[in-house]
Amino acid sequence: MTKIIGLTGGIGSGKTTIANHFQSSGIPVYIADDEARKIMQTAEVINAIKEAFGETLFEGVVLKRDKLAEIVFNDPEKLQQLNEIVHPAVKRHFKQWLVDHKGFPIVIYEAAILFESGNYKNFDLIITVTAPLESRIQRVIERDNTTREQVLGRINSQWTDEQRVSKSDFVIENIDIEIARRKTDEILKILKIKQNEC
Ligand code: ATP
C-alpha cells in the first residue's frame, strides 16, 4: 500500500526545494500548487471562476492571475470561494495520479495550505518545512519580483509555523540548504524503515 506523505510549509519556506530533493531521491512528488495552476486553465474551472468572480478577471479566455491573487490573498471569504472551486478539481486529479503511481511505496504531496484546507487529514504523515519569517519574505521578493506587502498579505492568510509544526510528524528547518537536504535524507530513511515494517 502506498504511503502518502504531505509536505507543507509557509510561502517561501522552501517546500518545493525540499520536494525536488525527494524527487531526485526517486520519490514521486505531486506539487499541488503547480497542478492547481494547470487545472485552473481547464474550461470547467474557468467557467466556475467567471461565475463567482466576474468576467473582468479575464482578458478573453486568459485569467488575470495577479488580479485574482490580489483579491483572494486580501479577503479570506474570496479565498475560500476560490478554494471551493479549485480544491475538488485537484482532489480528482490527484486520485488519478495516485492510481498512475500505485507501484511506489512512498509518494509526496506538496501543498502550501495543507492544514488550512483540512486536507492534512488525508495523509499518512506530515512533514513541515520552516524558515525564519524574514528569510521567507526576502526569498519570495527575490523569486517573484514582488513587494513586501504582497508577501505579508499571503503570509497572513496562512497558518503560522508554530501552528503547522504542532500538527506535524517531521519538521525540516530550511536555513542552510545543505543541512535541510541532510535532514530530508534522514527523514526519508525513517520513512523507508517504517514502510518496510508494515
Ligand atoms: P511557495 O510557497 O511560494 O511556493 P516554497 O515554500 O515552495 O514557496 P521555494 O520555492 O522552494 O519555496 O523557495 C523559495 C525561494 O527561496 C526559491 O527561489 C528557492 O530557490 C529559495 N530557497 C529555498 N531554500 C533556500 C535556502 N535554504 N537558502 C536560500 N534560498 C533558498
Short mmCIF file of N, CA, C and O and ligand atoms in Angstrom, two decimals, residues 8-20 31 33-34 37 110-113 129-131 135-136 138-144 154 158 173-181, ligand 1:
data_model
loop_
_atom_site.label_atom_id
_atom_site.label_comp_id
_atom_site.label_asym_id
_atom_site.label_seq_id
_atom_site.Cartn_x
_atom_site.Cartn_y
_atom_site.Cartn_z
N THR A 8 4.44 20.33 3.61
CA THR A 8 3.90 21.69 3.60
C THR A 8 4.88 22.67 4.24
O THR A 8 5.97 22.32 4.64
N GLY A 9 4.45 23.91 4.32
CA GLY A 9 5.29 24.98 4.88
C GLY A 9 4.76 26.30 4.34
O GLY A 9 4.07 26.32 3.30
N GLY A 10 5.07 27.37 5.03
CA GLY A 10 4.59 28.69 4.61
C GLY A 10 5.25 29.12 3.31
O GLY A 10 6.24 28.52 2.88
N ILE A 11 4.70 30.15 2.73
CA ILE A 11 5.25 30.71 1.49
C ILE A 11 6.73 31.05 1.69
O ILE A 11 7.10 31.64 2.72
N GLY A 12 7.56 30.61 0.75
CA GLY A 12 8.98 30.92 0.79
C GLY A 12 9.79 30.08 1.76
O GLY A 12 11.00 30.28 1.90
N SER A 13 9.16 29.10 2.43
CA SER A 13 9.90 28.27 3.39
C SER A 13 10.87 27.34 2.67
O SER A 13 11.91 26.97 3.24
N GLY A 14 10.53 26.97 1.44
CA GLY A 14 11.40 26.06 0.68
C GLY A 14 10.78 24.69 0.45
O GLY A 14 11.50 23.72 0.19
N LYS A 15 9.45 24.62 0.49
CA LYS A 15 8.75 23.34 0.25
C LYS A 15 9.15 22.71 -1.07
O LYS A 15 9.46 21.54 -1.15
N THR A 16 9.09 23.53 -2.13
CA THR A 16 9.35 22.98 -3.46
C THR A 16 10.82 22.57 -3.58
O THR A 16 11.12 21.55 -4.21
N THR A 17 11.70 23.33 -2.96
CA THR A 17 13.13 22.98 -2.96
C THR A 17 13.31 21.61 -2.30
O THR A 17 14.03 20.76 -2.82
N ILE A 18 12.64 21.38 -1.18
CA ILE A 18 12.74 20.09 -0.49
C ILE A 18 12.03 19.00 -1.29
O ILE A 18 12.52 17.87 -1.41
N ALA A 19 10.88 19.36 -1.88
CA ALA A 19 10.15 18.38 -2.71
C ALA A 19 11.06 17.91 -3.86
O ALA A 19 11.10 16.71 -4.17
N ASN A 20 11.80 18.84 -4.44
CA ASN A 20 12.70 18.47 -5.54
C ASN A 20 13.79 17.51 -5.06
O ASN A 20 14.21 16.63 -5.80
N ILE A 31 3.17 18.18 -6.94
CA ILE A 31 3.22 19.58 -6.49
C ILE A 31 1.82 20.17 -6.70
O ILE A 31 1.48 20.58 -7.82
N ASP A 33 0.26 22.90 -5.94
CA ASP A 33 0.05 24.27 -6.43
C ASP A 33 0.29 24.36 -7.94
O ASP A 33 -0.42 25.09 -8.64
N ASP A 34 1.28 23.62 -8.44
CA ASP A 34 1.54 23.62 -9.89
C ASP A 34 0.39 22.95 -10.64
O ASP A 34 -0.06 23.43 -11.69
N ARG A 37 -2.56 25.17 -10.78
CA ARG A 37 -2.37 26.22 -11.80
C ARG A 37 -2.80 25.71 -13.17
O ARG A 37 -3.46 26.40 -13.92
N GLU A 110 2.89 17.80 -2.10
CA GLU A 110 3.36 19.10 -1.60
C GLU A 110 2.31 20.18 -1.82
O GLU A 110 1.80 20.35 -2.93
N ALA A 111 1.97 20.88 -0.74
CA ALA A 111 0.99 21.97 -0.86
C ALA A 111 1.22 23.00 0.23
O ALA A 111 1.60 22.66 1.35
N ALA A 112 0.96 24.25 -0.10
CA ALA A 112 1.17 25.35 0.86
C ALA A 112 0.14 25.32 1.99
O ALA A 112 0.46 25.60 3.14
N ILE A 113 -1.09 24.99 1.63
CA ILE A 113 -2.17 25.17 2.62
C ILE A 113 -2.79 23.83 3.03
O ILE A 113 -4.01 23.70 3.14
N VAL A 129 8.10 22.22 6.42
CA VAL A 129 9.36 22.95 6.20
C VAL A 129 9.20 24.33 6.85
O VAL A 129 8.19 25.00 6.62
N THR A 130 10.18 24.70 7.67
CA THR A 130 10.12 26.02 8.31
C THR A 130 11.35 26.85 7.93
O THR A 130 12.38 26.30 7.51
N ALA A 131 11.20 28.15 8.07
CA ALA A 131 12.34 29.07 7.87
C ALA A 131 11.98 30.37 8.58
O ALA A 131 10.79 30.68 8.75
N SER A 135 13.63 35.62 6.28
CA SER A 135 14.23 34.90 5.14
C SER A 135 13.16 34.57 4.11
O SER A 135 13.37 34.72 2.91
N ARG A 136 12.01 34.12 4.60
CA ARG A 136 10.92 33.76 3.68
C ARG A 136 10.50 34.97 2.86
O ARG A 136 10.32 34.88 1.64
N GLN A 138 12.22 37.68 2.12
CA GLN A 138 13.27 38.07 1.16
C GLN A 138 13.34 37.09 -0.01
O GLN A 138 13.50 37.48 -1.16
N ARG A 139 13.21 35.78 0.27
CA ARG A 139 13.25 34.77 -0.79
C ARG A 139 12.14 35.00 -1.82
O ARG A 139 12.38 34.93 -3.02
N VAL A 140 10.94 35.27 -1.29
CA VAL A 140 9.80 35.42 -2.22
C VAL A 140 9.90 36.73 -3.00
O VAL A 140 9.61 36.77 -4.20
N ILE A 141 10.35 37.80 -2.33
CA ILE A 141 10.52 39.08 -3.04
C ILE A 141 11.49 38.87 -4.21
O ILE A 141 11.24 39.29 -5.33
N GLU A 142 12.59 38.16 -3.93
CA GLU A 142 13.60 37.92 -4.99
C GLU A 142 13.06 37.00 -6.07
O GLU A 142 13.22 37.26 -7.26
N ARG A 143 12.41 35.91 -5.64
CA ARG A 143 11.94 34.92 -6.62
C ARG A 143 10.84 35.47 -7.52
O ARG A 143 10.85 35.29 -8.72
N ASP A 144 9.87 36.18 -6.91
CA ASP A 144 8.67 36.60 -7.66
C ASP A 144 8.71 38.06 -8.07
O ASP A 144 7.75 38.55 -8.67
N ARG A 154 0.06 37.37 1.89
CA ARG A 154 -0.04 35.92 1.75
C ARG A 154 0.31 35.20 3.05
O ARG A 154 -0.36 34.25 3.44
N GLN A 158 -2.09 32.54 5.80
CA GLN A 158 -1.73 31.15 6.08
C GLN A 158 -1.55 30.94 7.59
O GLN A 158 -1.43 31.89 8.36
N GLU A 173 13.94 22.25 9.14
CA GLU A 173 14.26 23.68 9.23
C GLU A 173 15.17 24.02 8.05
O GLU A 173 16.26 23.47 7.92
N ASN A 174 14.68 24.92 7.20
CA ASN A 174 15.43 25.23 5.97
C ASN A 174 16.06 26.62 6.06
O ASN A 174 15.50 27.60 5.57
N ILE A 175 17.22 26.65 6.72
CA ILE A 175 18.01 27.89 6.75
C ILE A 175 19.19 27.66 5.82
O ILE A 175 19.29 28.28 4.76
N ASP A 176 20.04 26.71 6.20
CA ASP A 176 21.15 26.30 5.33
C ASP A 176 20.64 25.13 4.48
O ASP A 176 20.21 24.10 5.02
N ILE A 177 20.65 25.30 3.18
CA ILE A 177 20.04 24.30 2.30
C ILE A 177 20.70 22.92 2.42
O ILE A 177 20.02 21.89 2.34
N GLU A 178 22.01 22.89 2.63
CA GLU A 178 22.68 21.58 2.74
C GLU A 178 22.24 20.84 3.99
O GLU A 178 22.02 19.63 3.97
N ILE A 179 22.09 21.58 5.10
CA ILE A 179 21.61 20.95 6.35
C ILE A 179 20.17 20.45 6.14
O ILE A 179 19.80 19.36 6.56
N ALA A 180 19.36 21.26 5.46
CA ALA A 180 17.96 20.88 5.20
C ALA A 180 17.90 19.61 4.33
O ALA A 180 17.08 18.73 4.56
N ARG A 181 18.80 19.52 3.35
CA ARG A 181 18.81 18.32 2.48
C ARG A 181 19.22 17.08 3.28
O ARG A 181 18.65 16.01 3.09
P1 ATP B 1 5.86 28.95 -2.27
O1 ATP B 1 5.00 28.67 -1.12
O2 ATP B 1 5.85 30.36 -2.67
O3 ATP B 1 5.63 28.01 -3.43
P2 ATP B 1 8.12 27.37 -1.36
O4 ATP B 1 7.90 27.13 0.09
O5 ATP B 1 7.81 26.24 -2.28
O6 ATP B 1 7.40 28.70 -1.80
P3 ATP B 1 10.65 27.51 -2.69
O7 ATP B 1 10.05 27.94 -4.00
O8 ATP B 1 11.20 26.13 -2.59
O9 ATP B 1 9.64 27.81 -1.51
O10 ATP B 1 11.80 28.53 -2.25
C1 ATP B 1 11.58 29.94 -2.32
C2 ATP B 1 12.83 30.59 -2.89
O11 ATP B 1 13.86 30.51 -1.92
C3 ATP B 1 13.36 29.91 -4.15
O12 ATP B 1 13.88 30.89 -5.01
C4 ATP B 1 14.46 29.00 -3.62
O13 ATP B 1 15.47 28.77 -4.57
C5 ATP B 1 14.98 29.81 -2.43
N1 ATP B 1 15.48 28.97 -1.33
C6 ATP B 1 14.98 27.82 -0.87
N2 ATP B 1 15.68 27.36 0.18
C7 ATP B 1 16.65 28.27 0.41
C8 ATP B 1 17.72 28.37 1.37
N3 ATP B 1 17.92 27.46 2.32
N4 ATP B 1 18.52 29.44 1.29
C9 ATP B 1 18.34 30.38 0.34
N5 ATP B 1 17.37 30.36 -0.60
C10 ATP B 1 16.52 29.31 -0.56
#
